[in-house]
Short mmCIF file of C-alpha atoms in Angstrom, two decimals:
data_model
loop_
_atom_site.label_atom_id
_atom_site.label_comp_id
_atom_site.label_asym_id
_atom_site.label_seq_id
_atom_site.Cartn_x
_atom_site.Cartn_y
_atom_site.Cartn_z
CA MET V 1 -39.18 -38.77 34.27
CA SER V 2 -42.68 -37.46 34.97
CA ILE V 3 -46.17 -38.48 33.97
CA THR V 4 -47.54 -37.01 30.76
CA ASP V 5 -51.27 -36.65 30.45
CA PHE V 6 -53.14 -38.25 27.59
CA ASN V 7 -55.83 -35.92 26.40
CA CYS V 8 -58.91 -38.08 26.22
CA THR V 9 -61.62 -36.87 23.89
CA TYR V 10 -64.14 -39.01 25.78
CA ASN V 11 -65.75 -40.26 22.65
CA ASN V 12 -66.90 -43.00 24.92
CA GLY V 13 -70.37 -42.26 26.11
CA ALA V 14 -72.55 -45.23 26.68
CA GLY V 15 -75.48 -45.48 24.29
CA VAL V 16 -76.08 -47.25 21.04
CA ASN V 17 -76.08 -46.09 17.44
CA GLU V 18 -79.63 -45.65 16.11
CA GLU V 19 -79.02 -47.83 13.07
CA ILE V 20 -77.99 -50.73 15.31
CA VAL V 21 -81.01 -50.23 17.55
CA GLN V 22 -83.34 -50.45 14.57
CA LYS V 23 -81.56 -53.42 13.05
CA THR V 24 -81.49 -55.52 16.22
CA LYS V 25 -84.96 -54.45 17.39
CA LEU V 26 -83.68 -54.84 20.94
CA LYS V 27 -85.53 -53.20 23.81
CA PHE V 28 -83.59 -50.81 26.04
CA PRO V 29 -82.51 -50.77 28.79
CA ASP V 30 -83.28 -54.53 28.90
CA ALA V 31 -80.57 -55.12 26.33
CA TYR V 32 -77.99 -53.90 28.85
CA LYS V 33 -79.17 -56.44 31.41
CA ASN V 34 -79.53 -59.94 29.94
CA TRP V 35 -76.81 -61.98 28.32
CA GLU V 36 -78.60 -62.95 25.13
CA ASP V 37 -79.38 -59.36 24.22
CA MET V 38 -75.91 -58.24 25.29
CA ALA V 39 -74.30 -60.84 23.04
CA ALA V 40 -76.51 -59.92 20.10
CA LEU V 41 -75.83 -56.23 20.60
CA ALA V 42 -72.07 -56.69 21.02
CA LYS V 43 -71.95 -58.72 17.82
CA GLU V 44 -73.97 -56.17 15.88
CA ILE V 45 -71.79 -53.31 17.11
CA LYS V 46 -68.71 -55.29 16.09
CA ASN V 47 -70.14 -55.81 12.59
CA HIS V 48 -71.21 -52.19 12.31
CA GLU V 49 -67.73 -50.96 13.26
CA ASP V 50 -66.06 -53.63 11.18
CA ALA V 51 -64.09 -54.47 14.30
CA SER V 52 -61.97 -57.49 15.14
CA PHE V 53 -63.56 -58.11 18.50
CA CYS V 54 -66.81 -57.82 20.40
CA THR V 55 -66.71 -55.51 23.43
CA LEU V 56 -68.64 -55.80 26.67
CA PRO V 57 -70.18 -54.29 28.71
CA PHE V 58 -71.58 -51.13 27.14
CA CYS V 59 -70.70 -48.86 30.05
CA HIS V 60 -68.28 -48.47 32.94
CA THR V 61 -70.71 -49.16 35.74
CA LEU V 62 -70.51 -52.94 36.01
CA GLU V 63 -68.07 -53.32 38.91
CA GLY V 64 -69.51 -50.34 40.78
CA GLU V 65 -73.00 -51.79 40.58
CA ALA V 66 -71.79 -55.20 41.72
CA LEU V 67 -70.22 -53.51 44.74
CA GLY V 68 -73.43 -51.74 45.68
CA ALA V 69 -73.88 -48.57 43.62
CA VAL V 70 -77.35 -47.75 42.29
CA ILE V 71 -77.35 -47.49 38.50
CA ASN V 72 -79.61 -45.64 36.10
CA TYR V 73 -79.74 -48.03 33.14
CA GLY V 74 -80.80 -45.29 30.77
CA ASP V 75 -82.00 -46.11 27.29
CA GLU V 76 -80.58 -46.71 23.83
CA ARG V 77 -79.64 -43.05 23.53
CA ILE V 78 -77.86 -42.66 26.85
CA GLY V 79 -76.67 -45.85 28.48
CA PRO V 80 -76.06 -46.93 32.05
CA ARG V 81 -74.52 -44.47 34.49
CA GLY V 82 -74.42 -43.89 38.23
CA LYS V 83 -77.63 -42.84 39.95
CA ASP V 84 -77.09 -42.95 43.72
CA TYR V 85 -73.94 -43.38 45.71
CA LEU V 86 -73.67 -46.29 48.08
CA THR V 87 -72.41 -44.13 50.91
CA SER V 88 -70.94 -40.82 51.96
CA SER V 89 -68.72 -42.39 54.58
CA ILE V 90 -65.25 -43.40 53.52
CA GLU V 91 -65.11 -46.04 56.28
CA ASP V 92 -68.06 -47.86 54.66
CA LEU V 93 -65.82 -48.63 51.70
CA LEU V 94 -63.96 -51.07 53.92
CA SER V 95 -67.04 -53.23 54.21
CA ILE V 96 -68.15 -53.34 50.60
CA SER V 97 -69.14 -56.79 49.45
CA GLU V 98 -67.04 -59.00 47.21
CA LEU V 99 -67.86 -59.31 43.53
CA ASP V 100 -70.36 -62.13 43.07
CA PHE V 101 -69.91 -63.59 39.60
CA SER V 102 -73.02 -65.73 39.91
CA LYS V 103 -75.64 -63.01 40.04
CA GLY V 104 -76.82 -59.76 38.56
CA ARG V 105 -75.47 -58.00 35.53
CA LEU V 106 -71.98 -59.25 36.29
CA ALA V 107 -73.12 -62.84 35.74
CA GLU V 108 -74.99 -61.86 32.59
CA VAL V 109 -71.97 -60.10 31.12
CA LEU V 110 -69.78 -63.12 31.80
CA LYS V 111 -72.37 -65.43 30.21
CA ALA V 112 -72.46 -63.18 27.14
CA CYS V 113 -68.65 -63.27 26.95
CA SER V 114 -68.64 -67.04 27.21
CA TYR V 115 -71.29 -67.40 24.51
CA LEU V 116 -69.51 -65.05 22.11
CA ARG V 117 -66.22 -66.85 22.59
CA GLN V 118 -67.90 -70.16 21.87
CA GLU V 119 -69.23 -68.58 18.69
CA GLY V 120 -65.63 -67.95 17.68
CA GLU V 121 -65.48 -64.26 18.48
CA ASN V 122 -62.61 -62.41 20.10
CA VAL V 123 -64.10 -60.94 23.26
CA ALA V 124 -62.93 -57.73 24.89
CA LEU V 125 -64.03 -56.87 28.42
CA TYR V 126 -63.77 -53.41 29.97
CA ILE V 127 -62.23 -53.44 33.42
CA SER V 128 -62.61 -50.21 35.37
CA GLY V 129 -59.93 -48.85 37.64
CA PRO V 130 -60.43 -47.67 41.23
CA PHE V 131 -61.53 -44.08 40.67
CA THR V 132 -64.11 -45.08 38.07
CA ILE V 133 -65.49 -47.63 40.52
CA LEU V 134 -65.30 -45.37 43.56
CA ASN V 135 -66.97 -42.56 41.60
CA LEU V 136 -70.09 -44.75 41.58
CA LEU V 137 -69.89 -45.70 45.24
CA ILE V 138 -69.12 -42.35 46.84
CA ASP V 139 -68.62 -38.71 45.89
CA LEU V 140 -64.94 -38.54 44.90
CA ARG V 141 -64.50 -35.44 47.08
CA TYR V 142 -64.55 -37.76 50.10
CA VAL V 143 -61.98 -39.99 48.44
CA PHE V 144 -59.60 -37.11 47.70
CA LYS V 145 -59.98 -35.89 51.25
CA ALA V 146 -59.36 -39.37 52.63
CA PHE V 147 -56.06 -39.64 50.77
CA LYS V 148 -54.94 -36.67 52.84
CA LYS V 149 -56.72 -37.27 56.14
CA SER V 150 -57.13 -41.07 56.36
CA PRO V 151 -54.58 -42.59 53.99
CA GLU V 152 -54.75 -45.93 55.79
CA VAL V 153 -58.45 -46.27 54.88
CA MET V 154 -57.70 -45.54 51.23
CA GLU V 155 -54.82 -47.96 51.23
CA LYS V 156 -57.09 -50.73 52.52
CA THR V 157 -59.85 -49.79 50.08
CA LEU V 158 -57.48 -49.89 47.12
CA GLU V 159 -56.10 -53.20 48.29
CA LYS V 160 -59.62 -54.59 48.42
CA LEU V 161 -60.43 -53.30 44.93
CA ARG V 162 -57.17 -54.71 43.59
CA VAL V 163 -58.00 -58.17 44.94
CA GLU V 164 -61.53 -57.99 43.50
CA LEU V 165 -60.36 -56.87 40.07
CA LEU V 166 -57.83 -59.68 39.92
CA ARG V 167 -60.59 -62.16 40.78
CA PHE V 168 -62.70 -60.59 38.03
CA ILE V 169 -59.90 -60.90 35.47
CA ARG V 170 -59.32 -64.53 36.41
CA GLU V 171 -63.02 -65.37 36.22
CA ALA V 172 -63.51 -63.52 32.93
CA GLN V 173 -60.58 -65.28 31.35
CA ASN V 174 -62.06 -68.62 32.41
CA MET V 175 -65.31 -67.55 30.73
CA GLY V 176 -63.55 -66.90 27.44
CA VAL V 177 -62.52 -63.25 27.52
CA ASN V 178 -59.28 -62.94 25.58
CA ILE V 179 -58.88 -59.15 25.51
CA PHE V 180 -59.00 -57.05 28.66
CA SER V 181 -59.35 -53.32 28.33
CA TYR V 182 -58.21 -51.54 31.48
CA GLY V 183 -58.74 -47.85 32.11
CA ASP V 184 -59.54 -45.37 34.82
CA SER V 185 -60.35 -42.07 33.18
CA SER V 186 -61.80 -40.66 36.41
CA GLY V 187 -58.34 -40.97 37.94
CA GLY V 188 -56.28 -39.19 35.28
CA LEU V 189 -53.37 -36.84 35.83
CA ASN V 190 -55.59 -33.85 35.05
CA ILE V 191 -57.71 -34.67 38.09
CA LEU V 192 -55.28 -36.20 40.57
CA GLY V 193 -52.23 -34.08 39.86
CA PRO V 194 -48.72 -35.54 39.61
CA LYS V 195 -48.20 -36.45 43.27
CA LEU V 196 -51.35 -38.48 43.80
CA SER V 197 -51.04 -39.97 40.29
CA GLU V 198 -47.63 -41.33 41.20
CA GLN V 199 -48.94 -42.61 44.48
CA ILE V 200 -51.75 -44.49 42.72
CA VAL V 201 -49.33 -46.13 40.31
CA GLU V 202 -47.25 -47.28 43.31
CA MET V 203 -50.17 -48.34 45.48
CA PHE V 204 -52.51 -49.77 42.91
CA THR V 205 -51.84 -49.85 39.18
CA TYR V 206 -48.38 -51.38 39.16
CA PRO V 207 -49.15 -54.12 41.73
CA LEU V 208 -52.44 -54.86 39.95
CA LEU V 209 -50.82 -55.24 36.55
CA LYS V 210 -47.87 -57.19 37.94
CA GLU V 211 -50.32 -59.79 39.21
CA ALA V 212 -52.55 -59.57 36.15
CA GLN V 213 -49.49 -60.36 34.08
CA GLN V 214 -49.30 -63.71 35.84
CA ILE V 215 -53.00 -64.41 35.29
CA ILE V 216 -53.15 -63.46 31.61
CA THR V 217 -52.37 -66.56 29.58
CA GLU V 218 -50.78 -66.84 26.15
CA ASP V 219 -54.33 -66.72 24.75
CA SER V 220 -55.13 -63.30 26.19
CA ILE V 221 -53.90 -59.73 26.21
CA MET V 222 -54.61 -56.53 28.11
CA LEU V 223 -55.07 -53.16 26.40
CA LEU V 224 -54.34 -50.24 28.68
CA CYS V 225 -55.95 -46.83 28.38
CA PRO V 226 -53.14 -44.45 27.33
CA LYS V 227 -53.67 -42.49 30.55
CA THR V 228 -52.61 -45.65 32.41
CA SER V 229 -49.78 -46.41 29.96
CA PHE V 230 -48.36 -42.90 30.32
CA ALA V 231 -48.63 -43.09 34.12
CA LEU V 232 -46.63 -46.34 34.16
CA ILE V 233 -44.01 -45.06 31.74
CA GLY V 234 -43.76 -41.71 33.53
CA THR V 235 -43.06 -43.39 36.86
CA ASN V 236 -40.47 -45.76 35.38
CA LYS V 237 -42.66 -48.77 36.07
CA ALA V 238 -42.83 -49.81 32.43
CA LYS V 239 -41.20 -49.27 29.08
CA TRP V 240 -42.35 -49.30 25.49
CA LYS V 241 -41.17 -51.96 23.10
CA ASN V 242 -41.68 -51.67 19.37
CA VAL V 243 -42.99 -54.82 17.77
CA GLU V 244 -43.06 -55.29 14.01
CA LEU V 245 -46.34 -56.39 12.50
CA ALA V 246 -46.61 -58.71 9.51
CA GLU V 247 -48.26 -55.96 7.52
CA SER V 248 -49.83 -52.56 7.84
CA MET V 249 -53.18 -53.04 9.59
CA LYS V 250 -55.94 -51.48 11.68
CA TYR V 251 -55.21 -51.00 15.38
CA ASP V 252 -57.90 -53.45 16.52
CA LYS V 253 -56.63 -56.17 14.20
CA ALA V 254 -53.08 -55.51 15.36
CA CYS V 255 -54.18 -55.90 18.98
CA VAL V 256 -55.65 -59.30 18.23
CA SER V 257 -52.52 -60.30 16.32
CA MET V 258 -50.46 -59.48 19.42
CA ILE V 259 -52.22 -62.04 21.62
CA GLY V 260 -49.54 -64.42 22.85
CA LYS V 261 -46.78 -62.02 21.80
CA ALA V 262 -47.26 -59.38 24.49
CA LYS V 263 -49.13 -59.03 27.76
CA PHE V 264 -49.91 -55.31 27.50
CA LEU V 265 -50.56 -52.78 24.75
CA GLY V 266 -51.65 -49.20 25.23
CA GLU V 267 -50.31 -46.58 22.84
CA MET V 268 -53.81 -45.48 21.89
CA CYS V 269 -57.41 -45.76 22.99
CA ILE V 270 -59.30 -48.99 22.33
CA LYS V 271 -61.90 -46.81 20.63
CA ASN V 272 -59.37 -46.02 17.93
CA LYS V 273 -60.08 -49.32 16.20
CA ASN V 274 -59.82 -48.08 12.65
CA TYR V 275 -56.50 -46.29 12.99
CA ILE V 276 -54.11 -47.78 10.45
CA LEU V 277 -50.64 -48.63 11.72
CA LYS V 278 -49.00 -47.70 8.45
CA ASP V 279 -45.42 -48.24 9.56
CA ARG V 280 -46.20 -51.81 10.71
CA ILE V 281 -45.08 -51.03 14.25
CA ILE V 282 -47.14 -51.52 17.39
CA LYS V 283 -45.88 -50.66 20.84
CA SER V 284 -46.16 -53.22 23.60
CA ILE V 285 -45.70 -52.29 27.24
CA GLU V 286 -43.28 -54.22 29.40
CA LEU V 287 -43.55 -53.85 33.15
CA ILE V 288 -40.24 -53.27 34.90
CA MET K 1 -57.17 -12.51 75.19
CA PHE K 2 -58.17 -12.64 71.56
CA GLU K 3 -55.78 -12.65 68.66
CA SER K 4 -55.73 -9.54 66.49
CA LYS K 5 -58.15 -9.37 63.60
CA GLU K 6 -55.26 -9.40 61.13
CA ALA K 7 -53.79 -12.54 62.70
CA LEU K 8 -57.13 -14.35 62.57
CA LEU K 9 -57.75 -13.26 58.98
CA LYS K 10 -54.37 -14.70 58.07
CA ARG K 11 -55.20 -17.95 59.84
CA LEU K 12 -58.48 -18.17 57.93
CA SER K 13 -56.76 -17.50 54.62
CA ASP K 14 -53.82 -19.82 55.31
CA GLY K 15 -56.12 -22.54 56.57
CA VAL K 16 -57.99 -22.52 53.26
CA VAL K 17 -54.79 -22.49 51.19
CA ASP K 18 -53.30 -25.28 53.31
CA MET K 19 -56.54 -27.32 53.15
CA GLU K 20 -56.68 -27.45 56.95
CA GLU K 21 -60.38 -27.68 57.75
CA GLU K 22 -59.92 -27.99 61.49
CA ASP K 23 -57.72 -24.89 61.65
CA VAL K 24 -60.30 -22.92 59.66
CA ILE K 25 -63.12 -24.06 61.94
CA GLU K 26 -61.15 -23.09 65.03
CA ALA K 27 -60.06 -19.72 63.61
CA SER K 28 -63.63 -18.96 62.46
CA LYS K 29 -65.00 -19.62 65.95
CA GLU K 30 -62.31 -17.47 67.57
CA TYR K 31 -62.94 -14.73 65.02
CA ILE K 32 -66.64 -14.59 65.86
CA GLU K 33 -66.05 -14.84 69.60
CA ALA K 34 -63.68 -11.87 69.33
CA GLY K 35 -66.52 -9.88 67.80
CA TYR K 36 -64.89 -9.08 64.48
CA GLU K 37 -67.06 -8.44 61.40
CA ALA K 38 -68.18 -11.65 59.70
CA PHE K 39 -68.13 -10.00 56.28
CA ASP K 40 -64.41 -9.20 56.56
CA GLY K 41 -63.72 -12.70 57.81
CA ILE K 42 -65.36 -14.12 54.74
CA MET K 43 -63.86 -11.74 52.19
CA GLN K 44 -60.40 -11.03 53.62
CA GLY K 45 -59.97 -14.43 55.22
CA LEU K 46 -61.76 -17.34 53.55
CA VAL K 47 -62.25 -15.89 50.07
CA ASP K 48 -58.74 -14.46 50.12
CA GLY K 49 -57.44 -17.99 50.79
CA MET K 50 -59.59 -19.46 48.06
CA ASN K 51 -58.40 -16.81 45.61
CA LYS K 52 -54.82 -17.73 46.45
CA ALA K 53 -55.69 -21.39 45.84
CA SER K 54 -57.16 -20.38 42.45
CA VAL K 55 -53.93 -18.65 41.53
CA LEU K 56 -51.95 -21.73 42.54
CA TYR K 57 -54.32 -23.83 40.42
CA ASP K 58 -53.87 -21.48 37.49
CA GLU K 59 -50.10 -21.77 37.90
CA GLU K 60 -50.40 -25.57 38.03
CA GLU K 61 -49.01 -25.67 41.55
CA TYR K 62 -52.36 -26.96 42.77
CA PHE K 63 -54.56 -29.56 41.09
CA VAL K 64 -58.24 -30.35 41.10
CA THR K 65 -58.02 -32.44 44.25
CA ASP K 66 -56.21 -29.63 46.09
CA VAL K 67 -58.77 -27.01 45.12
CA LEU K 68 -61.61 -29.27 46.23
CA LEU K 69 -59.97 -29.70 49.62
CA CYS K 70 -59.34 -25.94 49.91
CA SER K 71 -63.00 -25.35 49.17
CA ASP K 72 -64.05 -27.85 51.84
CA ALA K 73 -62.09 -25.77 54.34
CA MET K 74 -63.62 -22.55 52.99
CA TYR K 75 -67.19 -23.90 53.24
CA GLU K 76 -66.60 -25.06 56.82
CA GLY K 77 -65.57 -21.50 57.68
CA LEU K 78 -68.52 -20.04 55.78
CA ASN K 79 -70.91 -22.21 57.78
CA ILE K 80 -69.65 -20.53 60.94
CA LEU K 81 -69.27 -16.94 59.70
CA ARG K 82 -72.33 -16.59 57.45
CA PRO K 83 -74.99 -16.66 60.22
CA HIS K 84 -73.25 -13.61 61.72
CA LEU K 85 -73.52 -11.46 58.60
CA PRO K 86 -75.65 -8.35 59.10
CA ALA K 87 -79.06 -8.73 57.43
CA GLU K 88 -78.27 -6.17 54.72
CA GLU K 89 -75.19 -8.15 53.66
CA ALA K 90 -76.87 -11.55 53.86
CA ASP K 91 -79.83 -10.36 51.80
CA LYS K 92 -77.76 -8.44 49.25
CA ALA K 93 -78.74 -9.52 45.76
CA LYS K 94 -75.99 -11.34 43.89
CA VAL K 95 -75.70 -12.32 40.26
CA LYS K 96 -77.35 -15.71 40.19
CA GLY K 97 -76.37 -18.78 38.20
CA VAL K 98 -77.71 -22.29 37.77
CA ILE K 99 -75.07 -24.95 37.20
CA GLY K 100 -75.07 -28.67 36.42
CA VAL K 101 -73.79 -31.57 34.36
CA VAL K 102 -76.11 -32.30 31.45
CA GLU K 103 -78.29 -35.39 31.31
CA GLY K 104 -76.47 -38.64 30.61
CA ASP K 105 -73.19 -37.63 32.17
CA THR K 106 -72.13 -38.12 35.77
CA HIS K 107 -68.61 -36.60 35.61
CA ASP K 108 -69.03 -33.70 38.00
CA ILE K 109 -65.55 -32.81 39.21
CA GLY K 110 -65.10 -30.01 36.68
CA LYS K 111 -68.54 -28.65 37.40
CA ASN K 112 -67.84 -28.64 41.13
CA LEU K 113 -64.66 -26.74 40.55
CA VAL K 114 -66.36 -24.09 38.42
CA LYS K 115 -69.10 -23.73 41.02
CA ILE K 116 -66.55 -23.19 43.80
CA MET K 117 -64.63 -20.59 41.80
CA LEU K 118 -67.79 -18.72 40.84
CA GLU K 119 -69.05 -18.69 44.42
CA THR K 120 -65.68 -17.44 45.58
CA ALA K 121 -65.93 -14.68 43.01
CA GLY K 122 -69.22 -13.57 44.50
CA PHE K 123 -71.82 -15.24 42.32
CA GLU K 124 -74.74 -17.08 43.87
CA MET K 125 -74.77 -20.55 42.40
CA ILE K 126 -77.63 -23.04 42.42
CA ASP K 127 -76.14 -26.47 41.87
CA LEU K 128 -78.43 -28.98 40.14
CA GLY K 129 -75.82 -31.75 40.38
CA ARG K 130 -74.99 -34.29 37.72
CA ASP K 131 -77.02 -36.12 35.07
CA VAL K 132 -79.51 -33.25 35.17
CA PRO K 133 -82.65 -33.53 32.99
CA LEU K 134 -82.40 -30.78 30.40
CA ASP K 135 -85.75 -29.22 31.28
CA SER K 136 -84.59 -28.81 34.87
CA PHE K 137 -82.01 -26.21 33.81
CA VAL K 138 -84.75 -24.13 32.22
CA SER K 139 -87.33 -24.57 34.96
CA LYS K 140 -84.84 -23.86 37.77
CA ALA K 141 -83.45 -20.81 35.98
CA LYS K 142 -86.99 -19.54 35.57
CA GLU K 143 -87.93 -20.31 39.18
CA VAL K 144 -84.96 -18.55 40.78
CA GLY K 145 -84.67 -15.74 38.23
CA ALA K 146 -81.18 -16.79 37.19
CA ASP K 147 -78.91 -14.46 35.26
CA PHE K 148 -76.94 -17.30 33.74
CA VAL K 149 -76.81 -21.05 33.27
CA CYS K 150 -73.59 -23.10 33.30
CA LEU K 151 -73.60 -26.44 31.49
CA SER K 152 -70.87 -29.03 31.70
CA THR K 153 -70.18 -32.41 30.12
CA LEU K 154 -67.21 -34.64 29.46
CA MET K 155 -68.87 -36.85 26.90
CA THR K 156 -69.46 -36.30 23.22
CA THR K 157 -72.65 -38.31 23.40
CA THR K 158 -74.26 -35.88 25.82
CA MET K 159 -72.98 -32.54 24.56
CA GLY K 160 -76.01 -32.25 22.26
CA GLY K 161 -78.03 -31.62 25.42
CA MET K 162 -76.43 -28.20 25.68
CA LYS K 163 -78.04 -27.12 22.42
CA THR K 164 -81.37 -28.42 23.67
CA VAL K 165 -81.10 -26.19 26.75
CA VAL K 166 -80.23 -23.16 24.59
CA ASP K 167 -83.20 -23.92 22.33
CA ARG K 168 -85.60 -24.40 25.25
CA LEU K 169 -84.54 -21.12 26.80
CA LYS K 170 -85.36 -19.51 23.45
CA GLU K 171 -88.76 -21.22 23.33
CA GLU K 172 -89.50 -19.92 26.80
CA GLY K 173 -88.57 -16.41 25.74
CA LEU K 174 -85.73 -16.35 28.28
CA ARG K 175 -82.75 -16.39 26.00
CA ASP K 176 -82.20 -12.61 26.09
CA LYS K 177 -82.31 -12.57 29.88
CA ILE K 178 -80.18 -15.61 30.64
CA LYS K 179 -76.58 -16.10 29.49
CA VAL K 180 -75.43 -19.63 28.75
CA LEU K 181 -71.87 -20.66 29.62
CA ILE K 182 -70.55 -24.07 28.60
CA GLY K 183 -67.48 -26.19 29.28
CA GLY K 184 -66.07 -29.70 29.53
CA GLY K 185 -63.63 -32.06 27.81
CA PRO K 186 -65.05 -32.18 24.26
CA ILE K 187 -66.45 -28.62 24.26
CA SER K 188 -64.82 -25.83 22.25
CA GLN K 189 -65.44 -22.22 21.26
CA LYS K 190 -66.49 -23.54 17.87
CA TYR K 191 -69.14 -25.73 19.47
CA CYS K 192 -70.24 -22.80 21.61
CA ASP K 193 -70.71 -20.69 18.47
CA THR K 194 -72.50 -23.53 16.70
CA ILE K 195 -75.15 -24.00 19.37
CA GLY K 196 -75.52 -20.30 20.08
CA ALA K 197 -74.29 -20.30 23.68
CA ASP K 198 -72.81 -17.09 25.07
CA GLY K 199 -69.43 -18.32 26.13
CA TYR K 200 -67.05 -21.23 26.53
CA SER K 201 -64.20 -21.62 28.96
CA SER K 202 -61.55 -24.29 29.11
CA ASN K 203 -61.13 -24.28 32.88
CA ALA K 204 -62.59 -23.01 36.13
CA VAL K 205 -60.40 -19.90 36.40
CA GLU K 206 -61.34 -18.86 32.87
CA ALA K 207 -65.00 -19.55 33.66
CA VAL K 208 -64.91 -16.84 36.35
CA LYS K 209 -63.34 -14.33 33.94
CA LEU K 210 -65.95 -15.23 31.34
CA ALA K 211 -68.84 -14.90 33.78
CA LYS K 212 -67.55 -11.51 34.93
CA LYS K 213 -67.17 -10.35 31.35
CA LEU K 214 -70.61 -11.51 30.26
CA LEU K 215 -72.44 -10.43 33.34
CA VAL K 216 -70.63 -7.13 33.77
CA THR K 217 -69.64 -7.46 37.37
CA ALA K 218 -66.64 -5.84 38.89
#
């Protein structure tokens, strides 16, 4: 078997719908930075999209920033994105700090998650994979080169990121997150090619998810980006399992209904909330 | 005793294709020390290797990461050979392009690839980087007297910036002089037609063909 690419349409830019901005009267970029605004915004977006869960944060820069990247917070139109790399030396990645859940935007996001859960919401948290994180810390050219020239450095770096992400998942679950959305669009097959993609599944994704599986309780679930799902399936590290739903329903509602029944889903993008599963079948992913 | 010119050219080309920076650096130094023409070393050695890498990319034998590593090797060689170009070659006017990822987007791998391929094909590229303020495309194009502007984005939320650049070039009265080429994940020929850009390409190899077609170079 080989990995099939999932063609992402990247309808995922950070930034907030104008109607929501006007309704909430929130100030940007402050609303991306403090928990009260984040919670209010996440709730309003959920209502606007008629979704079954609130989603935080509003970008894919959270972990990268917490590890030292400089972020441009943007505005309501264009949200947070990378501004300056932390380093241009691959060796520096070995000394990046640990995620500190008690400070910065990371703490605020977790507080917002906790608050929303206490309010009775289902709370989804984006977790970024290694290439998305590294893309904020260093020009990925150095990373690609290091896989060829200094594979031991990359191996250690990925190990470090894996440990940090598992800590993050554990902490977030304790704070009330019950849906994890994992993706790494910067590390797709179209960029890495089949050989490195397979290597990343072996070195990072599979071990990460194997451990995450142990952390995720019966009250939580993880939604995988289809690029990740296809990479796992294509390397024989996972298999699909059809699960019958009680009725035909929207994808987001189906995801919530699967909490406690599966650890991983990932047949389509989390953005595809309103897609109706007409045949009452959802696919779970079982790690091998 | 120096190696023959042909042997060194092959080492330069193979070094680029095989992504072996150190080999390219060594071969470039030997090539110069032997007194061979820098221009041939660049064109028949480094660029030849990069062209072969482009073909392998087009045939899906190589992937983005491979091409980036090939280009690293090529640029290392260029750093050594370029200073030895005769003045008339070094100063020769090339078709000039400004390239960047539009404001709001930081995905620059595709843009880097297009830049490499265009440079290999003989265009002079001015790289504005990623998350580039839209006015910067216009002001830089004006400042350097660019023949074309290449805009890239992977996000639907930022693709509107491409139209803004087209419109601002019109406002500045530059639209007839400067071609606009666009590309990226959500971009299509339809979108290109809608915003009035000159051309769209789906990948870096096609971008070179498009630039050659639009800018009438051999």
